[in-house]
XYZ file of N, CA and C in Angstrom:
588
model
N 0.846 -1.169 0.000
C 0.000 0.000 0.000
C 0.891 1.232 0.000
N 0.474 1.828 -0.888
C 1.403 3.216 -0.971
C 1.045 4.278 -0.402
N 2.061 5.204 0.634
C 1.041 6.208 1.148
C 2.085 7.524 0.974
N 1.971 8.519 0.820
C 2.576 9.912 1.075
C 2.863 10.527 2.699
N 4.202 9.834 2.629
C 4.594 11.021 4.133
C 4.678 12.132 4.316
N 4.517 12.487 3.308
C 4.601 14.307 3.177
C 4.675 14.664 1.658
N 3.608 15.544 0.843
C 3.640 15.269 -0.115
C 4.965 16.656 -0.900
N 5.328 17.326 0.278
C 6.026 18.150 -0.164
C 6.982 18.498 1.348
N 7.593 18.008 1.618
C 8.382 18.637 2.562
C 9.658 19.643 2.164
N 9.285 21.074 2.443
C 9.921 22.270 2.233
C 11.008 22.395 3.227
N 11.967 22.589 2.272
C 13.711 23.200 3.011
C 13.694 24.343 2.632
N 14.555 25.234 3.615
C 14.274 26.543 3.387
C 16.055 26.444 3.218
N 16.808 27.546 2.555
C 18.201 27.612 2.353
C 18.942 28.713 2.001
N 19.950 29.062 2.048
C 20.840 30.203 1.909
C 21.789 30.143 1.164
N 21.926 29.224 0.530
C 23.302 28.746 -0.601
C 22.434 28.766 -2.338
N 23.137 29.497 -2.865
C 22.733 29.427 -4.500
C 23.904 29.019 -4.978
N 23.707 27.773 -6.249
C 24.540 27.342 -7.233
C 24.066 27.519 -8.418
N 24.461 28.020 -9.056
C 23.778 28.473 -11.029
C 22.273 29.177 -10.774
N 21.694 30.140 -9.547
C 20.383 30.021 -9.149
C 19.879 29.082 -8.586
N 20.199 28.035 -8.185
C 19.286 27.126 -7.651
C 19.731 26.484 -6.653
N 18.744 26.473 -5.240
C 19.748 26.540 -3.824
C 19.577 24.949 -3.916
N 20.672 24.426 -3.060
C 21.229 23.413 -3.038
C 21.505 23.155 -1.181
N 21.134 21.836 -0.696
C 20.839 21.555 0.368
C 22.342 20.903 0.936
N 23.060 21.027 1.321
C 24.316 20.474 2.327
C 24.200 20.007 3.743
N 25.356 19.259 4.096
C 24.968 18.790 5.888
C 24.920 20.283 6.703
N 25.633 21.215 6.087
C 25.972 22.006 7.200
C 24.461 23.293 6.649
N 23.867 22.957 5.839
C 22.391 23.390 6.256
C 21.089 22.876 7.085
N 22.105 21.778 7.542
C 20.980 21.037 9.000
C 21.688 21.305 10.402
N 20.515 20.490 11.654
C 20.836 20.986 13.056
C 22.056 20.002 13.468
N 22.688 21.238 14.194
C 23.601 20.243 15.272
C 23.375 20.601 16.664
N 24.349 19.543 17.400
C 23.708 19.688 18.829
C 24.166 21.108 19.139
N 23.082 21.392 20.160
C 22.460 22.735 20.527
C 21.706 23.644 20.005
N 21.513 23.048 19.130
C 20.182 23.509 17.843
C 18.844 22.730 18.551
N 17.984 23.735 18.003
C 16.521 23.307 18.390
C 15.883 22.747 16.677
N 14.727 21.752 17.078
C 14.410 21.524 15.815
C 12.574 21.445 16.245
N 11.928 22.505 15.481
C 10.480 22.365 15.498
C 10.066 22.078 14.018
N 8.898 21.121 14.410
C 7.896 21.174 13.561
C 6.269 21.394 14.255
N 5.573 21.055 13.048
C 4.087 21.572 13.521
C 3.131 20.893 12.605
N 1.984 20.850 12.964
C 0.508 19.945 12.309
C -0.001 21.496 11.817
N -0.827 21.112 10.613
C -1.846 22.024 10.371
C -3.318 20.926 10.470
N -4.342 21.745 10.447
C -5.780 20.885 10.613
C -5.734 20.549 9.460
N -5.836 21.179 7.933
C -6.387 21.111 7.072
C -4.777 20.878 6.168
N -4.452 19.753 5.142
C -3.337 20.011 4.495
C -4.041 20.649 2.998
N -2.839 21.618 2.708
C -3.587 22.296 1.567
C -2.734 21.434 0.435
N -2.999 21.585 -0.592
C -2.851 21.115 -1.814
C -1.051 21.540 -2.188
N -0.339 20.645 -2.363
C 0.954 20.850 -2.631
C 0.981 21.824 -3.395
N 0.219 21.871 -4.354
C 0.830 22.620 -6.111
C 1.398 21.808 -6.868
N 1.638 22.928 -7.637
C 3.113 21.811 -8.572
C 4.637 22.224 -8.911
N 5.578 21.569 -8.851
C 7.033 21.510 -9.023
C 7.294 22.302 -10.284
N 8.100 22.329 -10.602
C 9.308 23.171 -11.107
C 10.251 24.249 -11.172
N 10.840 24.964 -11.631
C 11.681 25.841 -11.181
C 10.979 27.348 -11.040
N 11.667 27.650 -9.688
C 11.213 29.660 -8.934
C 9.869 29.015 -9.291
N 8.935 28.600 -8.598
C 7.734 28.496 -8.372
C 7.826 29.343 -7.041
N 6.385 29.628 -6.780
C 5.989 30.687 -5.806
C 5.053 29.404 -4.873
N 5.244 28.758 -3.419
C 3.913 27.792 -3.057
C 3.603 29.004 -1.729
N 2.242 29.106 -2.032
C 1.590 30.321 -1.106
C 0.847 29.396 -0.132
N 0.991 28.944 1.013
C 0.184 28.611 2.335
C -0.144 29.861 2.998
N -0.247 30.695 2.772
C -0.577 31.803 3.919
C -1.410 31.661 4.555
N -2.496 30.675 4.147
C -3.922 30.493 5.030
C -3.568 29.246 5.561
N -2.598 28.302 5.589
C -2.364 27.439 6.340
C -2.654 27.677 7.601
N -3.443 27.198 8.070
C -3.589 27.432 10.101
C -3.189 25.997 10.802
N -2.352 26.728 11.585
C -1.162 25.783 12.695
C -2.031 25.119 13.655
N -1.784 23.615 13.988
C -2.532 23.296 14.987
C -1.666 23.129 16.093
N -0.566 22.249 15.529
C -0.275 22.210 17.039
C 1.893 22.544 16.331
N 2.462 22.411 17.753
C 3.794 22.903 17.486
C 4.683 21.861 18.451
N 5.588 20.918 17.837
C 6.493 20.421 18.860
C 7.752 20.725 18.783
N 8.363 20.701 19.613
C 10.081 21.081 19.682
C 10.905 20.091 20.302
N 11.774 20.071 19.815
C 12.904 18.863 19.877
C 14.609 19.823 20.117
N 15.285 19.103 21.394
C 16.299 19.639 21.483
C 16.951 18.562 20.176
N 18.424 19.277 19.927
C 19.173 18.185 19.061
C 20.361 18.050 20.252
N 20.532 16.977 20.222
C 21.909 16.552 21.008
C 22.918 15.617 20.987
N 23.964 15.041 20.885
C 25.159 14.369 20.911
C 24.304 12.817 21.063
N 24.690 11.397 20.226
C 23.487 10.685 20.472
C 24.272 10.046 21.749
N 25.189 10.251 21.470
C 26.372 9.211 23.017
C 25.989 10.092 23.953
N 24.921 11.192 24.663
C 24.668 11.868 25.455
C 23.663 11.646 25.871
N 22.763 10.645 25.227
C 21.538 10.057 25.887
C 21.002 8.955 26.082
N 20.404 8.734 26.986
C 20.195 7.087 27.835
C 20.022 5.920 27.175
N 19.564 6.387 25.532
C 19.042 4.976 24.853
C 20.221 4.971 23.813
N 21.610 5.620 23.697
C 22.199 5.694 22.742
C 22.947 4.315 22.655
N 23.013 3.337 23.280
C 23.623 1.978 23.317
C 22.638 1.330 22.113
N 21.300 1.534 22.520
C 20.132 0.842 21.481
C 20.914 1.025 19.707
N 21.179 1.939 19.482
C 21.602 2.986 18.259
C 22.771 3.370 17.893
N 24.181 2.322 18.216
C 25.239 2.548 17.940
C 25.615 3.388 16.213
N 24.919 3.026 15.594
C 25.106 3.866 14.255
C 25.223 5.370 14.399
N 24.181 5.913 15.447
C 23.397 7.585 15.075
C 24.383 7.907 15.952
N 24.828 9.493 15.335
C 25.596 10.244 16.216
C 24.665 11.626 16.364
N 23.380 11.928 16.203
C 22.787 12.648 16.416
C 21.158 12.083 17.248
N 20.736 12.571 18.294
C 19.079 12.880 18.712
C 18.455 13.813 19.352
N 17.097 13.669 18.589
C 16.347 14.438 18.881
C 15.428 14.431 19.626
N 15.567 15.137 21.246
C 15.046 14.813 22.397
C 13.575 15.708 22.664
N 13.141 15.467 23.586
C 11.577 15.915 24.013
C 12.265 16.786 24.914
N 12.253 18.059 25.170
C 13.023 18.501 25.894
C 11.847 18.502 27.213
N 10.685 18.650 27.360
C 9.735 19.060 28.243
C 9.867 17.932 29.439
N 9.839 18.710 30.335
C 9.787 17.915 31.680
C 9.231 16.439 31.823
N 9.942 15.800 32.327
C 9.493 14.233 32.291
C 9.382 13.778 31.255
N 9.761 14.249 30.291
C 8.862 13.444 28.744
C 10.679 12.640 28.206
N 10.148 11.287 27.582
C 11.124 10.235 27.135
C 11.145 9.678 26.008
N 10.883 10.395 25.343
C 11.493 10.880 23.702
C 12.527 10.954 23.176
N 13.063 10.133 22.396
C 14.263 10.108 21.560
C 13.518 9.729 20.171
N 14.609 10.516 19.550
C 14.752 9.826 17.881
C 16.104 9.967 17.528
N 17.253 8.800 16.814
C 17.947 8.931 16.786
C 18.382 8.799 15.093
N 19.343 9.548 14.629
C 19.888 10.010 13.229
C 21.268 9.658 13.675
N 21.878 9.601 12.231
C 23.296 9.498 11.922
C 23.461 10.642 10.643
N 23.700 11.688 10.553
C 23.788 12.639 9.791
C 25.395 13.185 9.096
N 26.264 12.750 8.198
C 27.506 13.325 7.967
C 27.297 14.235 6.311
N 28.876 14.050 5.551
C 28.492 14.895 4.634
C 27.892 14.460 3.319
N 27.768 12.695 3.569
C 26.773 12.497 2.343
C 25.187 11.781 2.784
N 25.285 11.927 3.840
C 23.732 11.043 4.431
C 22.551 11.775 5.705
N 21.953 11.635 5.442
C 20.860 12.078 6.761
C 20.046 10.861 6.867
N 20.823 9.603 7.775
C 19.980 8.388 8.018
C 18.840 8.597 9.494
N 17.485 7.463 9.329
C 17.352 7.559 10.504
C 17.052 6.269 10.791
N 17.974 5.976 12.754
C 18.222 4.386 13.173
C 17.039 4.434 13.747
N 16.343 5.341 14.522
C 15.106 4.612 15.334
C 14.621 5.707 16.486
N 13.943 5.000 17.096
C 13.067 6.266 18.294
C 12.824 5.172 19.217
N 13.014 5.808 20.648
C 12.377 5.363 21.678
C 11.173 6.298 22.538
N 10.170 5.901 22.697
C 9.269 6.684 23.545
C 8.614 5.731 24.545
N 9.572 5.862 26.011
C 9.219 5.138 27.220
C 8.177 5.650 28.211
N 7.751 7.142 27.811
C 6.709 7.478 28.627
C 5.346 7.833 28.148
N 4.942 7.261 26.862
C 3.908 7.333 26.316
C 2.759 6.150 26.820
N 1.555 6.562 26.577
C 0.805 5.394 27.210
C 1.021 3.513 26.510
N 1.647 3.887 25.464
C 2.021 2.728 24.763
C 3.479 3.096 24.318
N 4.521 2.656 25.322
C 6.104 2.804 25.294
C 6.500 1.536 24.321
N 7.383 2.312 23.182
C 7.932 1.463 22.246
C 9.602 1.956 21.977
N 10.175 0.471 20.984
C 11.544 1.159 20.635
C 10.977 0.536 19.506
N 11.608 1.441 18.510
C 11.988 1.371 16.919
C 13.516 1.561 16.393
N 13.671 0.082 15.616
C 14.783 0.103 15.797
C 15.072 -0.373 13.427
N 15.625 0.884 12.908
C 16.099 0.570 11.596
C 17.104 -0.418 11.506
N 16.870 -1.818 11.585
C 18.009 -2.686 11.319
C 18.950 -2.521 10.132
N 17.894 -1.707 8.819
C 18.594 -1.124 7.730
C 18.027 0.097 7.568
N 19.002 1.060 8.540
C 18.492 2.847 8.361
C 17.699 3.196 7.221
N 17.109 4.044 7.635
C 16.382 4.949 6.474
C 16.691 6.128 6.151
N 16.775 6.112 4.906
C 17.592 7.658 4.193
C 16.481 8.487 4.008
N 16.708 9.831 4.728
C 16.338 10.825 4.751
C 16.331 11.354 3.277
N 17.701 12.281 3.453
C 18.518 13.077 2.268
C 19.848 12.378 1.999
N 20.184 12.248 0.547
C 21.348 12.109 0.049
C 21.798 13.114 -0.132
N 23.201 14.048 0.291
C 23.745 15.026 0.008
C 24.870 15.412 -1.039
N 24.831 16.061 -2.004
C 24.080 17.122 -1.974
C 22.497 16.966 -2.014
N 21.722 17.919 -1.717
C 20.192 17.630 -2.168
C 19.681 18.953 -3.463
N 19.505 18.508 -4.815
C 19.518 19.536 -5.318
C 18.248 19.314 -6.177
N 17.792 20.583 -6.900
C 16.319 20.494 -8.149
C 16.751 19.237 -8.766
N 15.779 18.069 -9.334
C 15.997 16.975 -9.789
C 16.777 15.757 -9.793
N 16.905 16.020 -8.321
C 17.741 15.046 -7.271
C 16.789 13.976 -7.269
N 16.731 12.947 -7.553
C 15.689 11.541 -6.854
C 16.849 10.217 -6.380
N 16.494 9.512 -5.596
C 16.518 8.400 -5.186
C 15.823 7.590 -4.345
N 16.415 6.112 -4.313
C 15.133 4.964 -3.493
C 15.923 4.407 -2.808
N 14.941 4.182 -1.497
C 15.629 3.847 0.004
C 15.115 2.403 -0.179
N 15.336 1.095 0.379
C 14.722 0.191 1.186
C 15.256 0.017 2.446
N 14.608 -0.418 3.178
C 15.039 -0.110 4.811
C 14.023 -1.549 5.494
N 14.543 -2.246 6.771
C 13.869 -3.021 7.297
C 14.121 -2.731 9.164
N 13.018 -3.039 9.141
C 12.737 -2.267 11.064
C 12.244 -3.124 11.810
N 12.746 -3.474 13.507
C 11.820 -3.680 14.273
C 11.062 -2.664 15.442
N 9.931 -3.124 15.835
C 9.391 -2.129 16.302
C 8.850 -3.059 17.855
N 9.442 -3.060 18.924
C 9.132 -3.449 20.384
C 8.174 -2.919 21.144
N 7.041 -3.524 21.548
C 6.140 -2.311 22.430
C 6.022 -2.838 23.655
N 6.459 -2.339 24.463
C 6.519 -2.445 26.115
C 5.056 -2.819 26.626
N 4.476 -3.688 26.109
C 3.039 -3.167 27.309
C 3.089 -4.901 27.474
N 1.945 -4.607 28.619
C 1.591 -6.342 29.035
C 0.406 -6.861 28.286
N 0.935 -7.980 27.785
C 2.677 -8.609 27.490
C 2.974 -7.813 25.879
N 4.147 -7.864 26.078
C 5.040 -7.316 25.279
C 5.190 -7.828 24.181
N 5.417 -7.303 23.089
C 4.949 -7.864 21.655
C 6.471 -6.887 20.394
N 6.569 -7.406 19.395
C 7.728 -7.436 18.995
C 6.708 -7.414 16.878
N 7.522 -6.601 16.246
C 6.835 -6.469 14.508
C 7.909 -6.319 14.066
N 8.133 -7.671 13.055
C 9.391 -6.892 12.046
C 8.929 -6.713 10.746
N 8.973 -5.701 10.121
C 8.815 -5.053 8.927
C 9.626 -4.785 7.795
N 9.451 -4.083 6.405
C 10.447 -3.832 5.813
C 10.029 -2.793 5.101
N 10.335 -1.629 4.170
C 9.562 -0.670 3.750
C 10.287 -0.035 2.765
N 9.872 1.054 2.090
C 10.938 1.624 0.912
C 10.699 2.982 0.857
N 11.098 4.088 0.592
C 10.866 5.380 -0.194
C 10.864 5.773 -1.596
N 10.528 6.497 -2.307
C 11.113 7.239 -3.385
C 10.927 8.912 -3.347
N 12.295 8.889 -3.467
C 12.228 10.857 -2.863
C 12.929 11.261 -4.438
N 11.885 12.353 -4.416
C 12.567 13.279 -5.744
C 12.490 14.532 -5.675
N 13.219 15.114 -5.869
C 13.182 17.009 -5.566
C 12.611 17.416 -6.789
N 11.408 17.783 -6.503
C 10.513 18.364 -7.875
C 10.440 19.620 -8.181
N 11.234 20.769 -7.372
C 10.883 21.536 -7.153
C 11.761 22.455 -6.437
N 11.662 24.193 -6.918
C 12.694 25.155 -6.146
C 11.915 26.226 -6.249
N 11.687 27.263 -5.557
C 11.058 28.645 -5.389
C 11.051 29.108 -4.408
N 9.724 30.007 -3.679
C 9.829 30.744 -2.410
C 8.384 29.741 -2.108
N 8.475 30.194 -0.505
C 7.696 29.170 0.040
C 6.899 30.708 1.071
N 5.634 30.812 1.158
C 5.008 31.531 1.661
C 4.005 30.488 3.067
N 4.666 31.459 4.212
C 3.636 30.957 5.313
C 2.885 32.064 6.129
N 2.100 31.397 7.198
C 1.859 32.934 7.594
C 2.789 33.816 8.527
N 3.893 32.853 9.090
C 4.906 33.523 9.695
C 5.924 34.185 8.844
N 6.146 33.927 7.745
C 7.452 34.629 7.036
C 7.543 33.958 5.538
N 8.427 34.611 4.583
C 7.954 34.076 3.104
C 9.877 33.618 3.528
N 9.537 32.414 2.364
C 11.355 31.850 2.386
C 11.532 31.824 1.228
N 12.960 32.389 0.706
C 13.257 32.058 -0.891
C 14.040 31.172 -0.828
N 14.736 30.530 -1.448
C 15.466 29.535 -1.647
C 15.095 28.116 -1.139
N 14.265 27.804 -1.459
C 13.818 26.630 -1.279
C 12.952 25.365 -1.850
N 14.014 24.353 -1.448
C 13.437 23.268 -2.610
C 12.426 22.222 -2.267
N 11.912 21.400 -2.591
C 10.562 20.878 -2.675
C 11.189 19.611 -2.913
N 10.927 18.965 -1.729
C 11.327 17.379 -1.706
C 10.052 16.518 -1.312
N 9.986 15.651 -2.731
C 8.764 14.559 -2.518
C 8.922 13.153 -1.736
N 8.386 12.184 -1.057
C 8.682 11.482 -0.321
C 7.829 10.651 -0.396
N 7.317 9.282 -1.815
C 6.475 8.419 -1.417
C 7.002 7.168 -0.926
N 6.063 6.409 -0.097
C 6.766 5.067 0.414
C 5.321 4.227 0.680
N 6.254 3.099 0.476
C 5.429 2.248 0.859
C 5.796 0.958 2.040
């Protein structure tokens, strides 16, 4: 079954090559960087790809907002689980036991897995064969395909165990300005992400 994880996930960027910005490691977080994202109620309609396109969300309305510290992955409690990742991304809020852990250098943005021990249903997820984010560089008409295989552990009584296997196909369809209602971004490219 094929589903869309995001039918457009927007990078915003500061580097131009021939006009057309181009995505590097050192345009992502490192530790001591914060990393938010956010839900809208309603997803609006991607548009469509190609080059200096204009995608206008301005009426996008925000539902909700989470924030993630980034930190050293050998700096946190589940980093034994995840010997690969040298990067995670923690729940910073009081009591909360949230990890997701990445391995990020200058040609990969993998991700090994997540633990969440204080949710009403505490699980570990674990990429036995990481999943590729971004191949770097990331540029307009960049595509490639991931396969990846995972287990996924859920702590409850009794405890139960899923192994899976899954794939992507990511293609950068796309470069222009990206309009929200907080601020308009230029340089930014339009990365597609189907999987199944």
């Amino acid at each position: 079954m094929k589903y869309v994880f995001a039918i457009s996930l927007l990078l915003t960027l500061s580097l131009h090559v021939f006009s057309q910005p181009v995505i590097t490691r050192n345009h992502l977080m490192f530790p001591g960087d914060d990393f938010v994202t956010a839900s809208v109620a309603v997803v609006p309609d991607p548009g469509s790809g190609g080059a200096q396109v204009i995608w206008d969300f301005s009426a996008v309305q925000q539902e909700g907002v989470s924030g993630f510290a980034v930190e050293e992955a050998d700096e946190t409690p589940y980093a034994s689980d995840f010997p690969g990742a040298n990067i995670a991304f923690v729940d910073p809020s009081p009591n909360a036991s949230f990890y997701q852990y990445h391995f990020i250098d200058g040609n990969v943005w993998e991700e090994h897995g997540s633990v969440s021990a204080g949710s009403t249903t505490p699980y570990r997820l674990n990429y036995d064969d990481p999943r590729t984010f971004l191949q770097f560089p990331v540029m307009y008409n960049g595509q490639w395909q991931d396969n990846y295989t995972y287990t996924l552990e859920y702590y409850t009584a009794p405890p139960y165990t899923t192994l899976g296997e899954g794939s992507v196909d990511v293609s950068v369809d796309g470069y222009g300005s990206l309009i929200l209602p907080q601020a308009t971004f230029s340089d930014v490219l339009r990365v597609q992400i189907i999987g199944e």
